[in-house]
């Protein structure tokens, strides 16, 4: 990996010489060149002077500053810029340490790896890295790279120090006019949305791929071989989502792998993301609330049919056969006959004891 900038980190009175490496690679993304459609020749861009109309070679191209709303261009040379007071020209000056949550992701710009520059920088480099990890903080400072000064965030990552250049606060546009007005959300809709979030599982970064780039490569290969290009089927539906609650419920079932009951056309669908691990069924608070809300009405409606639901079912989900019902009827009749015989026997015994009691009463009166 080639170093693109050499400087140092100023940490109080400690100076750490570092080398800077680009942490991202955008060359793998899809890019196209412009061509002339009539003959397929590539279009070249030339630097033309507006005054004489002549092409300007690269060695004669300089810098100029044009104020917003002004047509005047002021020439600026590298010598002029070198005289400007810029203490951060070769130094990342740390100003403070803060929690990572305090940094708005909107300010993130570019990422760079920082490595120690020389054997003497190894120990202070490791010390700053360990301090950031143990304290769970990030460092905020300023650095000047490639002729401009930027805010920078320094953090520990995978055994190294990573520097993120940050946009200045006034470079972040306000969100005015973007967010919708006040929207009323029902509690069950929010619960279903949270359940869906828990059910989707985690992403495996190692399995994520650029599907668009692969499709372009296949398209180019087909054109080179002279094969016909067949348009790929669209994975999204053009139908509108009418019932938000129903769409959320179907999405939860699909994410949990239980979408067999939703084979018919749906008003909304869930598009699986490649690299997403299988979601385990969680029994969190949100899932419990959703289950209780779904179970309560169903239990109320099926209350009169508790006996049938509790009875064992035959194959195919059918209820008891007619023979089984007849057997139950015979058993019930036998039970009633047995109870009737018991009552008659009890009555006979009572009648047998009654005369004896009367005789005893007459003897005692004599």
Short mmCIF file of C-alpha atoms in Angstrom, two decimals:
data_model
loop_
_atom_site.label_atom_id
_atom_site.label_comp_id
_atom_site.label_asym_id
_atom_site.label_seq_id
_atom_site.Cartn_x
_atom_site.Cartn_y
_atom_site.Cartn_z
CA UNK A 1 0.00 0.00 0.00
CA UNK A 2 1.46 3.35 -1.05
CA UNK A 3 1.56 6.27 1.36
CA UNK A 4 -0.20 9.38 0.07
CA UNK A 5 0.72 11.85 2.84
CA UNK A 6 3.34 12.03 5.57
CA UNK A 7 2.84 14.11 8.68
CA UNK A 8 2.47 13.77 12.43
CA UNK A 9 -0.12 13.63 15.20
CA UNK A 10 0.19 16.28 17.88
CA UNK A 11 -1.08 14.82 21.16
CA UNK A 12 -0.29 17.41 23.84
CA UNK A 13 3.50 17.55 23.95
CA UNK A 14 3.75 14.15 22.23
CA UNK A 15 4.44 14.07 18.51
CA UNK A 16 3.77 10.88 16.56
CA UNK A 17 5.15 10.74 13.00
CA UNK A 18 2.67 8.91 10.75
CA UNK A 19 2.17 7.81 7.18
CA UNK A 20 -1.26 8.13 5.59
CA UNK A 21 -2.86 5.49 3.36
CA UNK A 22 -6.18 5.62 1.57
CA UNK A 23 -8.64 3.34 3.39
CA UNK A 24 -11.14 3.04 0.54
CA UNK A 25 -10.94 1.83 -3.06
CA UNK A 26 -13.52 3.17 -5.47
CA UNK A 27 -11.88 1.82 -8.61
CA UNK A 28 -14.00 -1.32 -8.37
CA UNK A 29 -17.23 0.63 -8.84
CA UNK A 30 -18.88 0.82 -12.25
CA UNK A 31 -17.66 3.69 -14.43
CA UNK A 32 -18.29 4.49 -18.08
CA UNK A 33 -16.45 6.53 -20.69
CA UNK A 34 -18.23 8.90 -23.03
CA UNK A 35 -18.30 7.93 -26.71
CA UNK A 36 -19.59 9.28 -29.99
CA UNK A 37 -22.71 7.20 -30.70
CA UNK A 38 -22.31 7.45 -34.46
CA UNK A 39 -18.88 5.82 -34.68
CA UNK A 40 -18.19 4.60 -31.10
CA UNK A 41 -15.05 6.72 -30.72
CA UNK A 42 -14.17 7.95 -27.25
CA UNK A 43 -14.75 11.64 -26.56
CA UNK A 44 -11.73 13.55 -25.23
CA UNK A 45 -11.87 16.55 -22.97
CA UNK A 46 -9.39 19.27 -23.73
CA UNK A 47 -8.49 22.38 -21.74
CA UNK A 48 -9.30 25.31 -23.98
CA UNK A 49 -8.48 28.94 -23.19
CA UNK A 50 -11.58 31.15 -23.45
CA UNK A 51 -9.59 34.10 -24.83
CA UNK A 52 -7.64 32.61 -27.72
CA UNK A 53 -9.46 29.30 -28.13
CA UNK A 54 -6.19 27.36 -27.98
CA UNK A 55 -5.62 24.15 -26.05
CA UNK A 56 -3.65 24.69 -22.83
CA UNK A 57 -1.02 22.09 -21.77
CA UNK A 58 -1.10 20.79 -18.20
CA UNK A 59 2.11 22.58 -17.21
CA UNK A 60 0.46 25.93 -17.94
CA UNK A 61 -2.69 25.27 -15.90
CA UNK A 62 -2.69 27.25 -12.63
CA UNK A 63 -5.09 28.19 -9.79
CA UNK A 64 -7.47 31.09 -9.51
CA UNK A 65 -10.05 32.23 -6.94
CA UNK A 66 -13.44 33.51 -7.97
CA UNK A 67 -15.65 34.94 -5.25
CA UNK A 68 -19.32 33.83 -5.29
CA UNK A 69 -21.38 36.22 -7.41
CA UNK A 70 -18.32 37.95 -8.87
CA UNK A 71 -16.86 37.50 -12.34
CA UNK A 72 -13.37 38.56 -11.28
CA UNK A 73 -10.79 35.77 -11.06
CA UNK A 74 -7.75 36.35 -8.86
CA UNK A 75 -4.68 34.25 -9.78
CA UNK A 76 -3.25 32.28 -6.83
CA UNK A 77 0.15 30.62 -6.97
CA UNK A 78 1.60 27.80 -4.86
CA UNK A 79 4.10 30.33 -3.50
CA UNK A 80 1.22 32.50 -2.25
CA UNK A 81 -0.35 29.54 -0.46
CA UNK A 82 2.94 28.48 1.12
CA UNK A 83 3.20 31.87 2.89
CA UNK A 84 -0.17 31.47 4.60
CA UNK A 85 -0.10 30.68 8.34
CA UNK A 86 -1.23 27.05 8.49
CA UNK A 87 0.05 25.21 11.56
CA UNK A 88 -1.81 22.06 10.52
CA UNK A 89 -0.02 21.79 7.16
CA UNK A 90 1.92 18.71 8.24
CA UNK A 91 0.33 17.99 11.60
CA UNK A 92 -2.95 16.54 12.80
CA UNK A 93 -3.48 18.73 15.85
CA UNK A 94 -5.80 17.03 18.37
CA UNK A 95 -8.13 19.55 20.02
CA UNK A 96 -10.36 17.35 22.20
CA UNK A 97 -11.69 13.85 22.86
CA UNK A 98 -15.37 13.02 22.72
CA UNK A 99 -17.84 10.15 22.51
CA UNK A 100 -18.32 8.65 19.03
CA UNK A 101 -22.08 9.30 19.26
CA UNK A 102 -21.41 13.03 19.36
CA UNK A 103 -20.20 12.98 15.74
CA UNK A 104 -22.95 13.36 13.17
CA UNK A 105 -22.46 10.79 10.36
CA UNK A 106 -23.39 13.56 7.91
CA UNK A 107 -19.98 15.12 8.58
CA UNK A 108 -18.05 11.98 7.56
CA UNK A 109 -16.07 12.57 4.37
CA UNK A 110 -13.05 10.37 3.54
CA UNK A 111 -11.23 7.69 5.53
CA UNK A 112 -7.49 7.10 5.84
CA UNK A 113 -5.32 4.57 7.65
CA UNK A 114 -2.52 6.02 9.73
CA UNK A 115 0.61 3.99 10.37
CA UNK A 116 3.71 4.80 12.45
CA UNK A 117 6.52 6.41 10.46
CA UNK A 118 9.72 4.96 11.88
CA UNK A 119 10.67 2.85 14.89
CA UNK A 120 10.54 5.83 17.30
CA UNK A 121 6.85 6.38 16.50
CA UNK A 122 5.78 2.82 17.33
CA UNK A 123 5.35 3.21 21.09
CA UNK A 124 3.48 6.55 21.17
CA UNK A 125 1.35 5.28 18.27
CA UNK A 126 0.37 2.17 20.24
CA UNK A 127 -0.21 4.26 23.38
CA UNK A 128 -2.70 6.58 21.66
CA UNK A 129 -4.47 3.64 20.03
CA UNK A 130 -4.87 1.76 23.33
CA UNK A 131 -6.01 4.92 25.15
CA UNK A 132 -8.73 5.52 22.57
CA UNK A 133 -9.92 1.92 22.80
CA UNK A 134 -9.92 1.71 26.60
CA UNK A 135 -11.55 5.12 27.06
CA UNK A 136 -14.01 4.53 24.19
CA UNK A 137 -13.37 7.98 22.81
CA UNK A 138 -12.49 9.53 19.47
CA UNK A 139 -10.09 12.42 18.94
CA UNK A 140 -11.17 15.58 17.13
CA UNK A 141 -8.61 17.81 15.50
CA UNK A 142 -7.64 19.77 12.39
CA UNK A 143 -5.38 18.77 9.53
CA UNK A 144 -4.35 20.32 6.21
CA UNK A 145 -4.05 17.95 3.26
CA UNK A 146 -3.72 18.75 -0.43
CA UNK A 147 -3.95 22.47 0.02
CA UNK A 148 -6.96 22.72 2.31
CA UNK A 149 -7.65 22.43 6.03
CA UNK A 150 -10.29 20.05 7.33
CA UNK A 151 -11.71 18.81 10.56
CA UNK A 152 -10.58 15.28 11.36
CA UNK A 153 -11.69 12.48 13.64
CA UNK A 154 -9.21 9.89 14.88
CA UNK A 155 -10.34 6.49 16.15
CA UNK A 156 -8.95 3.04 16.84
CA UNK A 157 -9.97 0.30 14.42
CA UNK A 158 -8.72 -3.27 14.03
CA UNK A 159 -5.37 -2.57 15.67
CA UNK A 160 -4.69 0.64 13.74
CA UNK A 161 -5.55 4.33 13.84
CA UNK A 162 -8.09 5.59 11.31
CA UNK A 163 -8.52 9.24 10.38
CA UNK A 164 -11.83 10.49 8.98
CA UNK A 165 -11.85 13.93 7.43
CA UNK A 166 -15.00 15.79 8.49
CA UNK A 167 -17.03 18.49 6.82
CA UNK A 168 -17.25 21.81 8.61
CA UNK A 169 -20.58 22.46 10.38
CA UNK A 170 -21.55 25.17 7.87
CA UNK A 171 -21.15 22.64 5.04
CA UNK A 172 -24.10 20.60 6.32
CA UNK A 173 -27.34 21.78 4.77
CA UNK A 174 -30.40 22.21 7.02
CA UNK A 175 -33.18 19.63 6.78
CA UNK A 176 -35.87 22.28 6.41
CA UNK A 177 -38.62 21.22 4.01
CA UNK A 178 -37.50 17.62 3.79
CA UNK A 179 -39.29 15.88 6.67
CA UNK A 180 -43.09 15.40 6.45
CA UNK A 181 -45.55 17.13 8.73
CA UNK A 182 -46.85 15.49 11.89
CA UNK A 183 -48.03 11.95 11.15
CA UNK A 184 -50.20 9.92 13.52
CA UNK A 185 -48.88 6.39 14.09
CA UNK A 186 -50.79 3.65 15.86
CA UNK A 187 -49.10 1.69 18.60
CA UNK A 188 -49.47 -1.66 16.83
CA UNK A 189 -47.82 -0.24 13.69
CA UNK A 190 -44.78 0.86 15.68
CA UNK A 191 -44.67 -2.50 17.47
CA UNK A 192 -44.79 -4.40 14.18
CA UNK A 193 -42.07 -2.20 12.72
CA UNK A 194 -39.81 -2.91 15.72
CA UNK A 195 -40.61 -6.64 15.48
CA UNK A 196 -39.63 -6.60 11.81
CA UNK A 197 -36.35 -4.89 12.70
CA UNK A 198 -35.58 -7.62 15.24
CA UNK A 199 -36.56 -10.41 12.83
CA UNK A 200 -34.43 -9.39 9.86
CA UNK A 201 -31.22 -10.60 11.51
CA UNK A 202 -27.67 -9.38 11.05
CA UNK A 203 -25.58 -8.65 7.98
CA UNK A 204 -22.44 -10.59 7.12
CA UNK A 205 -20.15 -8.04 5.42
CA UNK A 206 -18.09 -10.84 3.83
CA UNK A 207 -21.09 -11.92 1.73
CA UNK A 208 -22.13 -8.49 0.46
CA UNK A 209 -21.65 -7.94 -3.27
CA UNK A 210 -22.28 -5.22 -5.84
CA UNK A 211 -25.05 -6.86 -7.87
CA UNK A 212 -25.18 -3.96 -10.31
CA UNK A 213 -21.46 -4.25 -11.15
CA UNK A 214 -21.81 -8.01 -11.72
CA UNK A 215 -24.81 -7.42 -14.00
CA UNK A 216 -22.83 -4.85 -16.02
CA UNK A 217 -19.90 -7.29 -16.38
CA UNK A 218 -22.27 -10.00 -17.61
CA UNK A 219 -23.83 -7.52 -20.05
CA UNK A 220 -20.40 -6.56 -21.45
CA UNK A 221 -19.38 -10.22 -21.78
CA UNK A 222 -22.61 -11.00 -23.66
CA UNK A 223 -22.06 -8.09 -26.05
CA UNK A 224 -18.47 -9.13 -26.75
CA UNK A 225 -19.59 -12.68 -27.61
CA UNK A 226 -22.48 -11.42 -29.73
CA UNK A 227 -25.12 -13.06 -27.58
CA UNK A 228 -28.60 -11.54 -27.26
CA UNK A 229 -29.16 -9.51 -24.13
CA UNK A 230 -32.28 -10.48 -22.20
CA UNK A 231 -33.67 -7.93 -19.78
CA UNK A 232 -33.66 -9.07 -16.17
CA UNK A 233 -36.97 -9.38 -14.36
CA UNK A 234 -37.63 -6.56 -11.93
CA UNK A 235 -37.62 -7.61 -8.29
CA UNK A 236 -39.95 -4.88 -7.13
CA UNK A 237 -43.70 -4.69 -7.49
CA UNK A 238 -45.46 -1.69 -8.92
CA UNK A 239 -48.44 -2.11 -6.61
CA UNK A 240 -49.08 0.50 -3.96
CA UNK A 241 -49.11 -0.29 -0.26
CA UNK A 242 -52.66 0.30 0.92
CA UNK A 243 -52.76 -1.27 4.39
CA UNK A 244 -49.58 -0.47 6.33
CA UNK A 245 -50.41 -2.85 9.18
CA UNK A 246 -51.06 -5.77 6.83
CA UNK A 247 -47.86 -5.06 4.94
CA UNK A 248 -45.86 -5.03 8.20
CA UNK A 249 -47.42 -8.30 9.36
CA UNK A 250 -46.62 -10.00 6.05
CA UNK A 251 -43.09 -8.60 6.16
CA UNK A 252 -42.55 -10.04 9.65
CA UNK A 253 -43.81 -13.46 8.52
CA UNK A 254 -41.58 -13.36 5.45
CA UNK A 255 -38.54 -12.35 7.52
CA UNK A 256 -39.16 -15.22 9.94
CA UNK A 257 -39.51 -17.70 7.07
CA UNK A 258 -43.23 -18.33 7.61
CA UNK A 259 -44.63 -16.81 4.44
CA UNK A 260 -46.30 -19.97 3.07
CA UNK A 261 -49.74 -18.48 3.69
CA UNK A 262 -48.87 -15.44 1.61
CA UNK A 263 -48.41 -17.16 -1.76
CA UNK A 264 -51.02 -14.94 -3.38
CA UNK A 265 -50.15 -11.54 -4.82
CA UNK A 266 -49.28 -9.08 -2.09
CA UNK A 267 -49.59 -5.32 -2.00
CA UNK A 268 -46.09 -5.11 -0.49
CA UNK A 269 -43.14 -7.45 -0.46
CA UNK A 270 -39.79 -7.83 1.33
CA UNK A 271 -36.70 -7.93 -0.88
CA UNK A 272 -34.00 -10.09 0.75
CA UNK A 273 -30.53 -8.53 1.03
CA UNK A 274 -27.62 -10.71 0.08
CA UNK A 275 -25.33 -11.33 2.99
CA UNK A 276 -28.08 -11.25 5.61
CA UNK A 277 -27.82 -14.06 8.13
CA UNK A 278 -30.86 -16.14 8.97
CA UNK A 279 -32.88 -14.33 11.56
CA UNK A 280 -33.43 -16.16 14.82
CA UNK A 281 -36.89 -15.85 16.34
CA UNK A 282 -36.53 -13.45 19.21
CA UNK A 283 -38.81 -13.29 22.21
CA UNK A 284 -38.23 -9.63 22.98
CA UNK A 285 -40.70 -7.22 24.45
CA UNK A 286 -41.83 -5.95 21.08
CA UNK A 287 -42.49 -9.49 19.81
CA UNK A 288 -44.45 -10.38 22.96
CA UNK A 289 -46.65 -7.32 22.61
CA UNK A 290 -47.40 -8.16 19.00
CA UNK A 291 -48.21 -11.81 19.86
CA UNK A 292 -50.52 -10.83 22.73
CA UNK A 293 -52.40 -8.39 20.54
CA UNK A 294 -52.89 -11.03 17.84
CA UNK A 295 -53.83 -13.83 20.27
CA UNK A 296 -56.37 -11.92 22.39
CA UNK A 297 -59.05 -11.40 19.71
CA UNK A 298 -58.58 -14.92 18.35
CA UNK A 299 -59.07 -16.48 21.79
CA UNK A 300 -62.30 -14.51 22.31
CA UNK A 301 -63.78 -15.64 19.01
CA UNK A 302 -62.88 -19.31 19.48
CA UNK A 303 -64.03 -19.54 23.10
CA UNK A 304 -67.32 -21.44 22.35
CA UNK A 305 -65.41 -24.13 20.43
CA UNK A 306 -62.94 -25.05 23.18
CA UNK A 307 -64.11 -28.70 23.34
CA UNK A 308 -63.62 -29.23 19.64
CA UNK A 309 -60.21 -27.52 19.68
CA UNK A 310 -59.06 -29.62 22.63
CA UNK A 311 -60.17 -32.89 21.01
CA UNK A 312 -57.51 -34.79 19.10
CA UNK A 313 -57.64 -34.31 15.34
CA UNK A 314 -57.48 -37.03 12.71
CA UNK A 315 -55.21 -36.97 9.66
CA UNK A 316 -55.78 -33.94 7.42
CA UNK A 317 -57.09 -31.84 10.33
CA UNK A 318 -60.62 -33.47 10.45
CA UNK A 319 -62.61 -33.83 13.66
CA UNK A 320 -63.82 -37.10 15.27
CA UNK A 321 -65.49 -39.65 13.02
CA UNK A 322 -69.17 -40.70 13.31
CA UNK A 323 -68.16 -44.03 14.89
CA UNK A 324 -66.27 -42.18 17.60
CA UNK A 325 -69.32 -40.02 18.29
CA UNK A 326 -71.54 -43.12 18.58
CA UNK A 327 -69.06 -44.66 21.01
CA UNK A 328 -69.21 -41.54 23.14
CA UNK A 329 -73.03 -41.61 23.03
CA UNK A 330 -73.12 -45.26 24.18
CA UNK A 331 -70.70 -44.50 27.00
CA UNK A 332 -72.89 -41.60 28.09
CA UNK A 333 -76.03 -43.79 28.10
CA UNK A 334 -74.30 -46.44 30.21
CA UNK A 335 -73.22 -43.77 32.66
CA UNK A 336 -76.79 -42.44 32.97
CA UNK A 337 -78.21 -45.98 33.47
CA UNK A 338 -75.62 -46.69 36.16
CA UNK A 339 -76.53 -43.52 38.02
CA UNK A 340 -80.26 -44.39 37.80
CA UNK A 341 -79.67 -47.91 39.24
CA UNK A 342 -77.69 -46.44 42.11
CA UNK A 343 -80.53 -44.08 42.98
CA UNK A 344 -83.11 -46.98 42.99
CA UNK A 345 -80.93 -49.10 45.30
CA UNK A 346 -80.60 -46.20 47.73
CA UNK A 347 -84.39 -45.72 47.75
CA UNK A 348 -85.03 -49.45 48.54
CA UNK A 349 -82.63 -49.37 51.48
CA UNK A 350 -84.38 -46.33 52.91
CA UNK A 351 -87.77 -48.03 52.58
CA UNK A 352 -86.51 -51.15 54.35
CA UNK A 353 -85.34 -49.17 57.38
CA UNK A 354 -88.51 -47.07 57.71
CA UNK A 355 -90.92 -49.74 59.32
CA UNK A 356 -88.30 -50.75 61.84
CA UNK A 357 -88.06 -47.21 63.02
CA UNK A 358 -91.86 -47.00 63.47
CA UNK A 359 -91.98 -50.22 65.51
CA UNK A 360 -89.26 -48.98 67.80
CA UNK A 361 -91.29 -45.82 68.41
CA UNK A 362 -94.37 -47.80 69.50
CA UNK A 363 -92.41 -49.90 71.99
CA UNK A 364 -90.92 -46.88 73.68
CA UNK A 365 -94.36 -45.23 74.05
CA UNK A 366 -95.68 -48.39 75.84
#
